[in-house]
Tab-separated table of C-alpha atoms and ligand atoms in Angstrom:
chain	number	residue	atom	x	y	z
A	1006	MET	CA	88.610	-11.493	5.895
A	1007	GLU	CA	86.807	-14.212	4.038
A	1008	HIS	CA	88.667	-17.562	3.796
A	1009	LEU	CA	88.780	-19.180	0.381
A	1010	GLY	CA	89.813	-22.790	-0.556
A	1011	ILE	CA	91.414	-23.931	-3.845
A	1012	PHE	CA	91.557	-28.049	-4.304
A	1013	GLY	CA	93.547	-28.742	-7.472
A	1014	GLY	CA	93.787	-32.067	-8.537
A	1015	SER	CA	93.708	-34.714	-11.481
A	1016	PHE	CA	89.948	-36.024	-10.020
A	1017	ASP	CA	90.322	-38.946	-11.970
A	1018	PRO	CA	87.828	-39.858	-10.636
A	1019	VAL	CA	87.085	-37.872	-7.367
A	1020	HIS	CA	87.058	-40.245	-4.462
A	1021	LEU	CA	85.873	-39.952	-0.723
A	1022	GLY	CA	89.678	-38.936	0.387
A	1023	HIS	CA	88.786	-35.958	-1.997
A	1024	LEU	CA	85.872	-35.194	0.106
A	1025	LEU	CA	86.952	-35.551	3.634
A	1026	VAL	CA	90.014	-33.130	2.550
A	1027	ALA	CA	87.026	-30.856	1.762
A	1028	GLN	CA	85.635	-31.015	4.833
A	1029	ALA	CA	88.542	-30.861	7.014
A	1030	ALA	CA	89.326	-27.851	5.067
A	1031	GLN	CA	85.926	-26.055	5.847
A	1032	GLU	CA	85.783	-26.728	9.499
A	1033	GLU	CA	89.171	-26.011	10.320
A	1034	LEU	CA	89.660	-22.926	8.403
A	1035	SER	CA	86.451	-22.013	8.265
A	1036	LEU	CA	86.348	-21.704	4.554
A	1037	SER	CA	83.319	-19.397	3.156
A	1038	ARG	CA	83.888	-21.105	-0.145
A	1039	LEU	CA	86.065	-23.767	-1.943
A	1040	PHE	CA	86.974	-23.782	-5.264
A	1041	LEU	CA	87.737	-27.671	-6.891
A	1042	ILE	CA	89.908	-27.032	-10.187
A	1043	PRO	CA	89.977	-30.184	-12.256
A	1044	ALA	CA	93.562	-29.881	-14.091
A	1045	ALA	CA	93.545	-30.448	-17.927
A	1046	GLN	CA	96.957	-32.460	-17.615
A	1047	SER	CA	98.854	-32.756	-14.412
A	1048	PRO	CA	102.660	-31.675	-14.840
A	1049	PHE	CA	102.965	-34.371	-12.206
A	1050	LYS	CA	101.550	-37.152	-14.183
A	1051	PRO	CA	102.893	-36.289	-17.872
A	1052	GLU	CA	103.089	-40.110	-18.999
A	1053	ARG	CA	99.110	-40.428	-17.980
A	1054	GLN	CA	96.534	-39.321	-20.563
A	1055	PRO	CA	93.573	-38.033	-18.391
A	1056	THR	CA	89.798	-39.446	-18.842
A	1057	PRO	CA	88.144	-36.770	-20.953
A	1058	ALA	CA	87.596	-33.547	-18.776
A	1059	LYS	CA	83.599	-34.338	-19.537
A	1060	ASP	CA	83.507	-37.285	-17.885
A	1061	ARG	CA	85.617	-36.351	-14.759
A	1062	LEU	CA	83.618	-33.066	-14.590
A	1063	GLY	CA	80.633	-35.336	-14.703
A	1064	LEU	CA	81.669	-37.550	-11.684
A	1065	LEU	CA	82.870	-34.473	-9.433
A	1066	ARG	CA	79.107	-32.853	-10.145
A	1067	LEU	CA	77.249	-36.115	-8.648
A	1068	ALA	CA	80.161	-36.044	-5.717
A	1069	LEU	CA	79.571	-31.980	-4.520
A	1070	ALA	CA	75.653	-32.294	-5.629
A	1071	GLY	CA	74.164	-30.365	-2.432
A	1072	LYS	CA	77.362	-29.099	-1.245
A	1073	GLU	CA	76.705	-25.302	-1.860
A	1074	TRP	CA	80.279	-23.940	-0.120
A	1075	CYS	CA	81.846	-26.480	-2.820
A	1076	GLU	CA	82.471	-25.104	-6.514
A	1077	ILE	CA	83.595	-26.566	-9.621
A	1078	ASP	CA	86.068	-24.128	-11.401
A	1079	GLU	CA	86.679	-25.211	-15.111
A	1080	GLN	CA	89.529	-22.639	-15.866
A	1081	GLU	CA	92.370	-25.417	-15.810
A	1082	VAL	CA	90.259	-27.675	-18.302
A	1083	LYS	CA	89.590	-24.635	-20.498
A	1084	ARG	CA	92.768	-23.526	-20.917
A	1085	GLY	CA	93.961	-26.968	-21.914
A	1086	GLY	CA	97.689	-28.220	-22.017
A	1087	VAL	CA	99.778	-28.713	-18.845
A	1088	SER	CA	97.973	-26.714	-15.863
A	1089	TYR	CA	100.223	-24.910	-13.863
A	1090	THR	CA	98.842	-23.928	-10.072
A	1091	ILE	CA	100.606	-20.360	-10.353
A	1092	ASP	CA	98.415	-19.667	-13.750
A	1093	THR	CA	95.370	-20.461	-11.635
A	1094	VAL	CA	96.520	-19.149	-8.006
A	1095	ARG	CA	97.199	-15.804	-10.008
A	1096	ASP	CA	93.533	-15.577	-10.958
A	1097	TYR	CA	92.267	-16.461	-7.883
A	1098	THR	CA	94.347	-13.235	-6.490
A	1099	ARG	CA	93.340	-11.156	-9.098
A	1100	ARG	CA	89.619	-12.187	-8.473
A	1101	PHE	CA	89.560	-11.969	-4.551
A	1102	PRO	CA	92.215	-9.367	-3.805
A	1103	GLN	CA	90.655	-9.124	-0.185
A	1104	ALA	CA	90.450	-12.846	0.562
A	1105	GLU	CA	92.993	-15.301	1.892
A	1106	LEU	CA	93.543	-18.041	0.019
A	1107	PHE	CA	94.309	-21.324	1.296
A	1108	TYR	CA	95.942	-23.825	-1.037
A	1109	LEU	CA	94.852	-27.516	-0.438
A	1110	ILE	CA	97.394	-30.439	-0.925
A	1111	GLY	CA	98.003	-33.805	-0.147
A	1112	ALA	CA	101.196	-34.685	2.153
A	1113	ASP	CA	102.889	-36.315	-0.869
A	1114	HIS	CA	102.959	-32.959	-2.561
A	1115	VAL	CA	105.015	-31.445	0.323
A	1116	PRO	CA	108.577	-32.305	-0.312
A	1117	GLU	CA	108.106	-31.649	-4.351
A	1118	LEU	CA	106.742	-27.952	-3.773
A	1119	PRO	CA	110.137	-26.071	-4.478
A	1120	LYS	CA	110.213	-27.613	-7.729
A	1121	TRP	CA	106.586	-26.226	-8.942
A	1122	ARG	CA	106.786	-23.371	-11.738
A	1123	GLN	CA	107.088	-20.228	-10.335
A	1124	ALA	CA	107.469	-21.173	-6.756
A	1125	GLU	CA	109.002	-17.997	-5.038
A	1126	GLU	CA	105.780	-15.950	-6.421
A	1127	LEU	CA	103.570	-19.066	-5.474
A	1128	ALA	CA	104.343	-19.172	-1.666
A	1129	ARG	CA	103.920	-15.468	-1.629
A	1130	LEU	CA	100.378	-15.547	-2.578
A	1131	VAL	CA	98.600	-18.789	-0.794
A	1132	GLU	CA	99.180	-20.356	2.353
A	1133	PHE	CA	99.667	-24.387	1.597
A	1134	VAL	CA	97.424	-26.605	4.120
A	1135	VAL	CA	98.316	-29.910	4.035
A	1136	ILE	CA	95.810	-32.899	4.350
A	1137	PRO	CA	97.699	-35.803	5.986
A	1138	ARG	CA	97.335	-38.756	3.585
A	1139	PRO	CA	98.550	-42.564	5.061
A	1140	GLY	CA	101.485	-43.850	3.829
A	1141	GLN	CA	103.068	-40.593	3.335
A	1142	ALA	CA	104.913	-39.087	6.402
A	1143	SER	CA	104.549	-35.380	7.527
A	1144	LEU	CA	107.353	-33.646	6.489
A	1145	PRO	CA	108.043	-29.573	7.345
A	1146	PHE	CA	107.395	-27.227	4.401
A	1147	PRO	CA	110.490	-26.533	2.413
A	1148	ALA	CA	111.347	-22.929	2.336
A	1149	PRO	CA	109.957	-20.294	1.067
A	1150	PHE	CA	106.795	-22.080	1.647
A	1151	ARG	CA	104.228	-21.937	4.624
A	1152	GLY	CA	101.320	-23.522	5.578
A	1153	ARG	CA	99.981	-25.999	7.770
A	1154	THR	CA	99.000	-29.141	8.388
A	1155	LEU	CA	95.053	-29.922	9.295
A	1156	ALA	CA	93.775	-33.076	11.662
A	1157	GLY	CA	91.637	-33.959	8.787
A	1158	PHE	CA	90.410	-37.312	8.557
A	1159	PRO	CA	93.077	-39.498	6.915
A	1160	LEU	CA	92.058	-42.092	4.592
A	1161	GLY	CA	94.432	-43.856	2.440
A	1162	VAL	CA	92.108	-44.149	-1.078
A	1163	SER	CA	93.659	-42.998	-4.068
A	1164	SER	CA	92.089	-42.401	-7.518
A	1165	SER	CA	95.020	-45.064	-8.766
A	1166	GLN	CA	93.366	-47.395	-6.386
A	1167	VAL	CA	89.622	-46.592	-7.465
A	1168	ARG	CA	90.744	-47.239	-11.296
A	1169	GLU	CA	92.942	-50.279	-10.936
A	1170	ARG	CA	89.641	-51.482	-9.265
A	1171	VAL	CA	87.359	-50.691	-11.844
A	1172	LYS	CA	89.518	-52.522	-14.245
A	1173	GLY	CA	90.037	-55.448	-12.052
A	1174	GLY	CA	86.484	-56.183	-11.620
A	1175	LEU	CA	86.726	-55.191	-7.671
A	1176	PRO	CA	83.655	-53.346	-5.773
A	1177	ILE	CA	84.258	-49.390	-5.262
A	1178	ASP	CA	81.114	-48.679	-3.508
A	1179	HIS	CA	82.667	-47.223	-0.503
A	1180	LEU	CA	85.837	-45.681	-1.923
A	1181	VAL	CA	83.533	-42.879	-4.063
A	1182	PRO	CA	80.386	-41.754	-3.419
A	1183	ALA	CA	77.616	-44.238	-4.332
A	1184	THR	CA	75.833	-41.569	-7.191
A	1185	VAL	CA	79.655	-42.128	-8.391
A	1186	ALA	CA	80.188	-45.592	-8.413
A	1187	GLU	CA	76.804	-45.725	-10.367
A	1188	ALA	CA	77.934	-43.347	-12.568
A	1189	ILE	CA	81.149	-44.927	-13.499
A	1190	ARG	CA	79.489	-47.954	-13.949
A	1191	ASN	CA	76.975	-46.730	-16.429
A	1192	ASN	CA	79.339	-45.195	-18.567
A	1193	ARG	CA	81.987	-48.075	-18.580
A	1194	LEU	CA	84.283	-45.954	-17.429
A	1195	TYR	CA	88.275	-47.270	-16.421
A	1196	LEU	CA	87.236	-50.679	-17.684
B	2397	ATP	P1	96.087	-40.717	-8.468
B	2397	ATP	O1	96.119	-42.280	-7.628
B	2397	ATP	O2	95.689	-40.451	-9.586
B	2397	ATP	O3	97.574	-39.981	-8.432
B	2397	ATP	P2	95.251	-39.120	-6.273
B	2397	ATP	O4	94.337	-39.794	-5.406
B	2397	ATP	O5	96.478	-38.277	-5.755
B	2397	ATP	O6	95.430	-39.415	-8.041
B	2397	ATP	P3	94.756	-36.102	-7.382
B	2397	ATP	O7	93.143	-36.183	-7.871
B	2397	ATP	O8	95.756	-36.655	-8.204
B	2397	ATP	O9	94.085	-38.001	-6.691
B	2397	ATP	O10	94.593	-35.361	-6.173
B	2397	ATP	C1	94.411	-34.127	-5.765
B	2397	ATP	C2	94.814	-33.742	-4.470
B	2397	ATP	O11	94.447	-34.369	-3.580
B	2397	ATP	C3	96.507	-33.760	-4.355
B	2397	ATP	O12	97.137	-32.659	-3.600
B	2397	ATP	C4	96.549	-35.120	-3.724
B	2397	ATP	O13	97.999	-35.450	-2.635
B	2397	ATP	C5	95.359	-35.017	-2.775
B	2397	ATP	N1	94.696	-36.410	-2.243
B	2397	ATP	C6	94.419	-37.154	-3.044
B	2397	ATP	N2	93.861	-38.355	-2.401
B	2397	ATP	C7	93.850	-37.708	-0.834
B	2397	ATP	C8	93.913	-38.410	0.063
B	2397	ATP	N3	93.229	-39.931	0.227
B	2397	ATP	N4	94.231	-37.900	1.635
B	2397	ATP	C9	94.839	-36.885	1.711
B	2397	ATP	N5	95.247	-35.878	0.502
B	2397	ATP	C10	94.316	-36.518	-0.730
């Protein structure tokens, strides 16, 4: 059975933590394809207006250049409004009825899973895969969710940290790919 990974998030901006999640998942789950899906508006961050999608998508394209197994899916951005995982996952079950679907999340999301929209259905449709995140205890999956935790490459980088560093005039060179750091500078993002 084909293994497909789904990785949603704000990617505002994409950073090396995200890329190491992708790499760990590909290796440990033998994924043939991984779909990265930037949210239009995250339900978890209602107070924050995300950077325009075209900028976030541009950085993601730079970060994933040459990684043939990684694909950017623009469906949430195109739908607009608040992006709910269940809507995206339903689309994947329709498009890939024969595949096994793995939904990647950072350890910070595990305790909140029962609050996700249509939680019961979501738990039936995908297996959740947790990537350890430094500073986040690894907790068991709350029922009815099932999933596993990867060994991964735990890295304590976050998008908010990258944004704060840019604002504060600090370097981000080793937190995001060099091409992404350059594009952030050239496009005067996150100032
Ligand atoms: P912010 O700092 O703005 O909250 P973020 O760095 O958490 O952003 P998102 O794009 O919101 O980035 O994250 C998308 C997904 O990637 C989430 O499931 C999140 O838990 C996970 N993730 C982000 N960074 C890491 C990391 N360093 N290690 C493991 N998982 C991560």
